[in-house]
Structures are given as C-alpha cells and as structure tokens.
PDB file of C-alpha atoms in Angstrom:
ATOM      1  CA  GLY A 671      56.118 -11.605  89.673  1.00  0.00           C
ATOM      2  CA  ALA A 672      56.609 -13.374  87.011  1.00  0.00           C
ATOM      3  CA  VAL A 673      60.124 -15.258  86.661  1.00  0.00           C
ATOM      4  CA  VAL A 674      62.675 -16.573  83.877  1.00  0.00           C
ATOM      5  CA  SER A 675      65.202 -18.279  83.606  1.00  0.00           C
ATOM      6  CA  GLN A 676      68.363 -18.927  81.424  1.00  0.00           C
ATOM      7  CA  HIS A 677      71.159 -21.424  81.902  1.00  0.00           C
ATOM      8  CA  PRO A 678      73.443 -21.669  81.211  1.00  0.00           C
ATOM      9  CA  SER A 679      74.366 -18.531  82.286  1.00  0.00           C
ATOM     10  CA  TRP A 680      78.026 -18.081  80.362  1.00  0.00           C
ATOM     11  CA  VAL A 681      78.710 -20.805  77.557  1.00  0.00           C
ATOM     12  CA  ILE A 682      82.826 -21.267  76.611  1.00  0.00           C
ATOM     13  CA  CYS A 683      83.000 -23.242  73.093  1.00  0.00           C
ATOM     14  CA  LYS A 684      85.078 -24.332  70.439  1.00  0.00           C
ATOM     15  CA  SER A 685      84.722 -23.795  66.807  1.00  0.00           C
ATOM     16  CA  GLY A 686      82.216 -26.080  65.132  1.00  0.00           C
ATOM     17  CA  THR A 687      80.752 -27.332  68.252  1.00  0.00           C
ATOM     18  CA  SER A 688      76.710 -26.969  69.525  1.00  0.00           C
ATOM     19  CA  VAL A 689      75.464 -25.270  71.662  1.00  0.00           C
ATOM     20  CA  LYS A 690      71.993 -25.710  73.323  1.00  0.00           C
ATOM     21  CA  ILE A 691      70.111 -22.371  75.873  1.00  0.00           C
ATOM     22  CA  GLU A 692      67.537 -22.596  77.386  1.00  0.00           C
ATOM     23  CA  CYS A 693      64.931 -20.776  78.073  1.00  0.00           C
ATOM     24  CA  ARG A 694      62.115 -21.495  81.538  1.00  0.00           C
ATOM     25  CA  SER A 695      59.240 -19.035  82.305  1.00  0.00           C
ATOM     26  CA  LEU A 696      59.104 -20.257  86.073  1.00  0.00           C
ATOM     27  CA  ASP A 697      55.982 -19.844  87.796  1.00  0.00           C
ATOM     28  CA  PHE A 698      53.592 -18.455  84.884  1.00  0.00           C
ATOM     29  CA  GLN A 699      53.309 -20.242  81.105  1.00  0.00           C
ATOM     30  CA  ALA A 700      54.963 -19.298  78.559  1.00  0.00           C
ATOM     31  CA  THR A 701      52.730 -19.071  75.190  1.00  0.00           C
ATOM     32  CA  THR A 702      54.866 -16.939  73.703  1.00  0.00           C
ATOM     33  CA  MET A 703      58.796 -17.140  73.360  1.00  0.00           C
ATOM     34  CA  PHE A 704      61.096 -14.806  72.134  1.00  0.00           C
ATOM     35  CA  TRP A 705      65.200 -15.034  71.442  1.00  0.00           C
ATOM     36  CA  TYR A 706      67.282 -11.755  71.111  1.00  0.00           C
ATOM     37  CA  ARG A 707      70.203 -11.093  70.659  1.00  0.00           C
ATOM     38  CA  GLN A 708      71.798  -8.037  72.088  1.00  0.00           C
ATOM     39  CA  PHE A 709      76.261  -7.026  71.179  1.00  0.00           C
ATOM     40  CA  PRO A 710      77.669  -4.845  72.965  1.00  0.00           C
ATOM     41  CA  LYS A 711      76.385  -1.306  73.567  1.00  0.00           C
ATOM     42  CA  GLN A 712      73.832  -1.609  71.054  1.00  0.00           C
ATOM     43  CA  SER A 713      70.077  -3.299  72.009  1.00  0.00           C
ATOM     44  CA  LEU A 714      68.404  -6.198  71.853  1.00  0.00           C
ATOM     45  CA  MET A 715      67.692  -8.134  68.255  1.00  0.00           C
ATOM     46  CA  LEU A 716      64.856  -9.736  67.879  1.00  0.00           C
ATOM     47  CA  MET A 717      65.996 -13.392  65.802  1.00  0.00           C
ATOM     48  CA  ALA A 718      62.549 -15.556  66.681  1.00  0.00           C
ATOM     49  CA  THR A 719      59.457 -15.989  67.746  1.00  0.00           C
ATOM     50  CA  SER A 720      57.558 -19.227  68.648  1.00  0.00           C
ATOM     51  CA  ASN A 721      53.832 -20.118  70.250  1.00  0.00           C
ATOM     52  CA  GLU A 722      54.169 -23.189  72.072  1.00  0.00           C
ATOM     53  CA  GLY A 723      53.648 -26.461  70.522  1.00  0.00           C
ATOM     54  CA  SER A 724      54.663 -24.748  67.219  1.00  0.00           C
ATOM     55  CA  LYS A 725      57.537 -23.830  64.502  1.00  0.00           C
ATOM     56  CA  ALA A 726      59.011 -20.676  65.360  1.00  0.00           C
ATOM     57  CA  THR A 727      59.220 -17.477  63.262  1.00  0.00           C
ATOM     58  CA  TYR A 728      62.203 -16.215  62.288  1.00  0.00           C
ATOM     59  CA  GLU A 729      63.261 -12.672  61.736  1.00  0.00           C
ATOM     60  CA  GLN A 730      64.866 -11.615  58.073  1.00  0.00           C
ATOM     61  CA  GLY A 731      68.308 -12.055  58.393  1.00  0.00           C
ATOM     62  CA  VAL A 732      68.840 -14.839  61.149  1.00  0.00           C
ATOM     63  CA  GLU A 733      69.422 -18.843  59.384  1.00  0.00           C
ATOM     64  CA  LYS A 734      66.920 -20.954  60.891  1.00  0.00           C
ATOM     65  CA  ASP A 735      69.089 -23.987  60.413  1.00  0.00           C
ATOM     66  CA  LYS A 736      71.493 -22.240  62.557  1.00  0.00           C
ATOM     67  CA  PHE A 737      69.919 -21.260  65.577  1.00  0.00           C
ATOM     68  CA  LEU A 738      67.615 -24.108  65.968  1.00  0.00           C
ATOM     69  CA  ILE A 739      64.513 -23.165  68.549  1.00  0.00           C
ATOM     70  CA  ASN A 740      62.378 -25.377  70.563  1.00  0.00           C
ATOM     71  CA  HIS A 741      58.817 -24.485  72.155  1.00  0.00           C
ATOM     72  CA  ALA A 742      57.955 -27.713  73.197  1.00  0.00           C
ATOM     73  CA  SER A 743      56.429 -26.774  76.367  1.00  0.00           C
ATOM     74  CA  LEU A 744      54.869 -23.844  78.105  1.00  0.00           C
ATOM     75  CA  THR A 745      57.453 -23.034  80.196  1.00  0.00           C
ATOM     76  CA  LEU A 746      60.382 -24.344  78.752  1.00  0.00           C
ATOM     77  CA  SER A 747      61.922 -22.974  74.771  1.00  0.00           C
ATOM     78  CA  THR A 748      65.978 -24.238  74.150  1.00  0.00           C
ATOM     79  CA  LEU A 749      67.879 -22.641  71.214  1.00  0.00           C
ATOM     80  CA  THR A 750      70.865 -24.954  70.188  1.00  0.00           C
ATOM     81  CA  VAL A 751      73.145 -22.610  68.035  1.00  0.00           C
ATOM     82  CA  THR A 752      74.921 -25.561  66.118  1.00  0.00           C
ATOM     83  CA  SER A 753      78.638 -25.169  64.728  1.00  0.00           C
ATOM     84  CA  ALA A 754      79.454 -22.726  66.334  1.00  0.00           C
ATOM     85  CA  HIS A 755      81.567 -19.778  64.942  1.00  0.00           C
ATOM     86  CA  PRO A 756      83.784 -17.147  66.458  1.00  0.00           C
ATOM     87  CA  GLU A 757      81.001 -14.442  65.019  1.00  0.00           C
ATOM     88  CA  ASP A 758      78.219 -16.015  66.624  1.00  0.00           C
ATOM     89  CA  SER A 759      79.405 -14.698  69.841  1.00  0.00           C
ATOM     90  CA  SER A 760      77.155 -13.454  71.743  1.00  0.00           C
ATOM     91  CA  PHE A 761      74.204 -12.410  74.554  1.00  0.00           C
ATOM     92  CA  TYR A 762      71.350 -14.423  74.682  1.00  0.00           C
ATOM     93  CA  ILE A 763      68.203 -13.015  76.360  1.00  0.00           C
ATOM     94  CA  CYS A 764      65.203 -15.186  75.564  1.00  0.00           C
ATOM     95  CA  SER A 765      61.936 -13.937  76.186  1.00  0.00           C
ATOM     96  CA  ALA A 766      58.532 -15.424  77.862  1.00  0.00           C
ATOM     97  CA  ARG A 767      54.773 -13.681  77.337  1.00  0.00           C
ATOM     98  CA  THR A 768      51.529 -15.239  78.308  1.00  0.00           C
ATOM     99  CA  SER A 769      48.418 -15.563  76.683  1.00  0.00           C
ATOM    100  CA  GLY A 770      46.413 -12.387  76.992  1.00  0.00           C
ATOM    101  CA  ALA A 771      49.510 -10.830  78.877  1.00  0.00           C
ATOM    102  CA  PRO A 772      50.461  -7.469  77.685  1.00  0.00           C
ATOM    103  CA  THR A 773      53.948  -8.147  79.444  1.00  0.00           C
ATOM    104  CA  GLN A 774      56.765  -9.758  78.442  1.00  0.00           C
ATOM    105  CA  TYR A 775      59.755 -11.489  80.744  1.00  0.00           C
ATOM    106  CA  PHE A 776      63.299 -11.354  80.548  1.00  0.00           C
ATOM    107  CA  GLY A 777      65.571 -14.112  81.351  1.00  0.00           C
ATOM    108  CA  PRO A 778      68.587 -13.671  82.517  1.00  0.00           C
ATOM    109  CA  GLY A 779      70.650 -13.926  79.789  1.00  0.00           C
ATOM    110  CA  THR A 780      73.501 -16.687  78.325  1.00  0.00           C
ATOM    111  CA  ARG A 781      76.648 -15.547  77.214  1.00  0.00           C
ATOM    112  CA  LEU A 782      78.117 -17.402  74.523  1.00  0.00           C
ATOM    113  CA  LEU A 783      82.090 -17.426  73.699  1.00  0.00           C
ATOM    114  CA  VAL A 784      83.279 -19.103  70.736  1.00  0.00           C
ATOM    115  CA  LEU A 785      87.118 -19.986  70.003  1.00  0.00           C
TER     116      LEU A 785
ATOM    117  CA  ALA B 803      55.165   0.467  61.201  1.00  0.00           C
ATOM    118  CA  GLN B 804      55.631   1.135  65.266  1.00  0.00           C
ATOM    119  CA  SER B 805      59.356   2.642  66.687  1.00  0.00           C
ATOM    120  CA  VAL B 806      60.517   3.656  69.341  1.00  0.00           C
ATOM    121  CA  ALA B 807      62.953   6.495  69.212  1.00  0.00           C
ATOM    122  CA  GLN B 808      65.218   7.504  72.851  1.00  0.00           C
ATOM    123  CA  PRO B 809      66.868  10.379  71.930  1.00  0.00           C
ATOM    124  CA  GLU B 810      69.604  10.605  74.155  1.00  0.00           C
ATOM    125  CA  ASP B 811      72.601   7.578  74.232  1.00  0.00           C
ATOM    126  CA  GLN B 812      73.248   8.091  77.509  1.00  0.00           C
ATOM    127  CA  VAL B 813      72.385  11.019  80.686  1.00  0.00           C
ATOM    128  CA  ASN B 814      74.061  11.622  83.598  1.00  0.00           C
ATOM    129  CA  VAL B 815      72.499  12.980  86.597  1.00  0.00           C
ATOM    130  CA  ALA B 816      73.902  13.453  90.008  1.00  0.00           C
ATOM    131  CA  GLU B 817      72.846  11.693  93.114  1.00  0.00           C
ATOM    132  CA  GLY B 818      68.872  12.433  94.704  1.00  0.00           C
ATOM    133  CA  ASN B 819      68.490  14.856  91.872  1.00  0.00           C
ATOM    134  CA  PRO B 820      65.326  13.714  89.859  1.00  0.00           C
ATOM    135  CA  LEU B 821      66.098  11.290  86.806  1.00  0.00           C
ATOM    136  CA  THR B 822      64.354  12.339  82.924  1.00  0.00           C
ATOM    137  CA  VAL B 823      64.949   9.176  80.399  1.00  0.00           C
ATOM    138  CA  LYS B 824      63.249  10.540  77.326  1.00  0.00           C
ATOM    139  CA  CYS B 825      60.888   8.426  74.460  1.00  0.00           C
ATOM    140  CA  THR B 826      58.621   9.495  72.329  1.00  0.00           C
ATOM    141  CA  TYR B 827      56.906   6.330  69.985  1.00  0.00           C
ATOM    142  CA  SER B 828      54.917   5.873  67.096  1.00  0.00           C
ATOM    143  CA  VAL B 829      52.082   3.216  66.371  1.00  0.00           C
ATOM    144  CA  SER B 830      49.661   1.746  64.808  1.00  0.00           C
ATOM    145  CA  GLY B 831      46.689   1.445  67.231  1.00  0.00           C
ATOM    146  CA  ASN B 832      46.621   1.890  70.908  1.00  0.00           C
ATOM    147  CA  PRO B 833      49.632   2.593  72.494  1.00  0.00           C
ATOM    148  CA  TYR B 834      51.355  -0.296  74.902  1.00  0.00           C
ATOM    149  CA  LEU B 835      54.244   1.270  75.601  1.00  0.00           C
ATOM    150  CA  PHE B 836      56.819  -0.299  78.511  1.00  0.00           C
ATOM    151  CA  TRP B 837      59.786   0.534  80.462  1.00  0.00           C
ATOM    152  CA  TYR B 838      62.513  -2.770  80.780  1.00  0.00           C
ATOM    153  CA  VAL B 839      66.404  -1.620  82.581  1.00  0.00           C
ATOM    154  CA  GLN B 840      69.349  -3.843  81.418  1.00  0.00           C
ATOM    155  CA  TYR B 841      72.095  -3.581  84.975  1.00  0.00           C
ATOM    156  CA  PRO B 842      75.464  -5.470  82.910  1.00  0.00           C
ATOM    157  CA  ASN B 843      75.899  -8.381  81.635  1.00  0.00           C
ATOM    158  CA  ARG B 844      72.113  -8.935  82.569  1.00  0.00           C
ATOM    159  CA  GLY B 845      68.714  -9.845  80.479  1.00  0.00           C
ATOM    160  CA  LEU B 846      65.707  -7.243  81.302  1.00  0.00           C
ATOM    161  CA  GLN B 847      64.025  -5.994  83.868  1.00  0.00           C
ATOM    162  CA  PHE B 848      60.318  -4.803  84.132  1.00  0.00           C
ATOM    163  CA  LEU B 849      59.736  -1.129  85.366  1.00  0.00           C
ATOM    164  CA  LEU B 850      57.057  -0.685  83.970  1.00  0.00           C
ATOM    165  CA  LYS B 851      54.032  -0.014  81.190  1.00  0.00           C
ATOM    166  CA  TYR B 852      51.395   2.016  80.608  1.00  0.00           C
ATOM    167  CA  ILE B 853      48.378  -0.277  78.742  1.00  0.00           C
ATOM    168  CA  THR B 854      45.476   2.891  79.772  1.00  0.00           C
ATOM    169  CA  GLY B 855      44.428   4.935  82.978  1.00  0.00           C
ATOM    170  CA  ASP B 856      46.047   7.588  83.925  1.00  0.00           C
ATOM    171  CA  ASN B 857      48.752   8.985  82.090  1.00  0.00           C
ATOM    172  CA  LEU B 858      50.857   9.046  85.153  1.00  0.00           C
ATOM    173  CA  VAL B 859      51.975   5.113  85.544  1.00  0.00           C
ATOM    174  CA  LYS B 860      53.798   4.123  88.657  1.00  0.00           C
ATOM    175  CA  GLY B 861      56.310   1.676  88.651  1.00  0.00           C
ATOM    176  CA  SER B 862      59.344  -0.420  90.376  1.00  0.00           C
ATOM    177  CA  TYR B 863      62.060   1.229  92.414  1.00  0.00           C
ATOM    178  CA  GLY B 864      60.479   4.614  92.500  1.00  0.00           C
ATOM    179  CA  PHE B 865      60.354   5.418  88.880  1.00  0.00           C
ATOM    180  CA  GLU B 866      57.260   6.178  86.959  1.00  0.00           C
ATOM    181  CA  ALA B 867      56.049   7.497  83.342  1.00  0.00           C
ATOM    182  CA  GLU B 868      53.912   9.803  82.451  1.00  0.00           C
ATOM    183  CA  PHE B 869      52.131   8.732  78.805  1.00  0.00           C
ATOM    184  CA  ASN B 870      51.068  11.941  76.872  1.00  0.00           C
ATOM    185  CA  LYS B 871      48.737  11.405  74.062  1.00  0.00           C
ATOM    186  CA  SER B 872      49.275  14.741  72.035  1.00  0.00           C
ATOM    187  CA  GLN B 873      53.417  14.843  72.396  1.00  0.00           C
ATOM    188  CA  THR B 874      53.555  10.579  71.458  1.00  0.00           C
ATOM    189  CA  SER B 875      56.121  10.508  74.596  1.00  0.00           C
ATOM    190  CA  PHE B 876      56.848   8.361  77.555  1.00  0.00           C
ATOM    191  CA  HIS B 877      59.047   9.751  79.378  1.00  0.00           C
ATOM    192  CA  LEU B 878      60.580   8.153  82.343  1.00  0.00           C
ATOM    193  CA  LYS B 879      60.890  10.330  86.378  1.00  0.00           C
ATOM    194  CA  LYS B 880      62.503   9.306  89.352  1.00  0.00           C
ATOM    195  CA  PRO B 881      62.224  12.379  91.741  1.00  0.00           C
ATOM    196  CA  SER B 882      65.710  11.303  93.501  1.00  0.00           C
ATOM    197  CA  ALA B 883      68.627   9.346  91.865  1.00  0.00           C
ATOM    198  CA  LEU B 884      69.961   6.610  93.092  1.00  0.00           C
ATOM    199  CA  VAL B 885      74.092   6.193  92.499  1.00  0.00           C
ATOM    200  CA  SER B 886      72.630   2.169  91.801  1.00  0.00           C
ATOM    201  CA  ASP B 887      70.109   3.492  89.760  1.00  0.00           C
ATOM    202  CA  SER B 888      72.998   3.726  86.738  1.00  0.00           C
ATOM    203  CA  ALA B 889      72.484   1.557  84.103  1.00  0.00           C
ATOM    204  CA  LEU B 890      70.575   0.965  80.071  1.00  0.00           C
ATOM    205  CA  TYR B 891      67.169   1.825  80.768  1.00  0.00           C
ATOM    206  CA  PHE B 892      65.056   0.437  76.858  1.00  0.00           C
ATOM    207  CA  CYS B 893      62.081   1.819  76.317  1.00  0.00           C
ATOM    208  CA  ALA B 894      59.457  -0.677  73.984  1.00  0.00           C
ATOM    209  CA  VAL B 895      56.280  -0.275  72.132  1.00  0.00           C
ATOM    210  CA  ARG B 896      54.218  -3.406  71.101  1.00  0.00           C
ATOM    211  CA  ASP B 897      54.354  -4.521  67.523  1.00  0.00           C
ATOM    212  CA  TRP B 898      50.618  -5.485  67.285  1.00  0.00           C
ATOM    213  CA  THR B 899      51.142  -7.442  63.913  1.00  0.00           C
ATOM    214  CA  GLY B 900      51.901 -10.992  63.863  1.00  0.00           C
ATOM    215  CA  PHE B 901      52.749 -12.743  67.094  1.00  0.00           C
ATOM    216  CA  GLN B 902      52.788  -8.243  68.603  1.00  0.00           C
ATOM    217  CA  LYS B 903      56.284  -8.323  69.391  1.00  0.00           C
ATOM    218  CA  LEU B 904      57.552  -5.512  71.375  1.00  0.00           C
ATOM    219  CA  VAL B 905      59.594  -2.789  69.150  1.00  0.00           C
ATOM    220  CA  PHE B 906      62.607  -1.389  70.871  1.00  0.00           C
ATOM    221  CA  GLY B 907      64.569   2.425  71.167  1.00  0.00           C
ATOM    222  CA  THR B 908      68.137   1.912  71.292  1.00  0.00           C
ATOM    223  CA  GLY B 909      68.799   2.470  74.364  1.00  0.00           C
ATOM    224  CA  THR B 910      70.319   5.375  77.278  1.00  0.00           C
ATOM    225  CA  ARG B 911      72.588   4.097  79.568  1.00  0.00           C
ATOM    226  CA  LEU B 912      71.916   6.356  82.372  1.00  0.00           C
ATOM    227  CA  LEU B 913      74.593   7.745  84.398  1.00  0.00           C
ATOM    228  CA  VAL B 914      73.828   8.816  88.860  1.00  0.00           C
ATOM    229  CA  SER B 915      77.255  10.769  89.881  1.00  0.00           C
ATOM    230  CA  PRO B 916      77.547  10.117  93.360  1.00  0.00           C
TER     231      PRO B 916
END
C-alpha cells in the first residue's frame, strides 16, 4: 500500500528556533500534499495544501511566513516552523495524494514541543 | 459546502459484540467518502472508501461501511469488535472545490472493553 513517512517523529526545541519537518511518499508520486495540525482530543485542522513545484495554498488564519512549506519534488514536502513559540506545540501530520487517485495517505505525525 | 457529522464523541462496546460508528455527510456532487483510524500519537490509517458501486464497502481489519444515499450516511461497522480496535475514528468526504481536500468529522472514540 501507499506509505508516507515523516521525520522526525518527536522534536523538542527552544522558543525562537526554527524546526523543519519532512514528509516523504515512499512508494508513490505525491502530486498533492497536505499539512495538518491536531490539538489534543480534536480533529485535524488543515494548514496548507501544495502541488509539486508550486507554492503552497494556506488556509485562512494560517501564517504563511511562520509555517513555510516546500513541495520541491514528487516525493518530498517540508514544513518549517519558523521562530517557534510554545503555542506552536502540537501534533503535525502530513498527507499525500497522487494525481487522479481518490485516497489521501497520512504520515505517522510529528510531535513538536517548544519550550 | 461539504460537511461531515459524527454525532457520537465516544462509542463503547464489549469485545465480540458488533460495533457501529455513525457518520452523515453533506456534499455537492458525487460523494467520495472515507474512514480513517488513528491510534494514540500516530497519523491516520486508511480503512476504506466509497467512490461508486456497491453500497456495502469492505475495508481493512474486518471493517465495512454502508453507503446510504437517501439518509446521506456512511456508518462504519464491524461484526465482532476487538480490544485492539479501540482508537479514534474519522469519517471524511472529499471537497470537490480547489485542491479537493478532505473534510473531516470531529472523530469518534471507540472503546472496546474486554
């Protein structure tokens, strides 16, 4: 089946630093990738969507300068949380879909803790 | 706008009993419906989908879902629950606008007791 990986699975950083999270599709071409944020005991909140080689489209209320998304290839997307603050602590999940296919596949998630 | 409702925050069932997790949807256009499961501190795992065809869809781990167009429902079912089925379940529908993202329900926590 389609596999999506994320790295790292856990990250702890100091306030003010930047953190990069990688999302890779291992056995399919991810023409579209999605980044979600999930707070405890809540549903997923879509942050942004990107097509390979194009700029990401951010959901309303998501700061594009704070959450930098790069989808440079058909197998890799990165989310960089810039100048992280404690309120950015959350569970970040990426998802990928290939062109023409109906199903989105999700990565295992990255837990970010900003101290 | 597309939307999904999961009316139950939690469903409790005894091991070996049948389980149902409810989902209703609202969509413009053909409904593409999905069920995902999330275990603690993990991403979402795809269980099954309805695109077209038979209303009863079979998926992973013995789960199935029944698409009911007249009731706009897509309930998740399993004939015999396992303790290991305890997890958070999300129903989703495809939004046909823009990037065709998934619109998720709020999730239902399934607790299967021994």
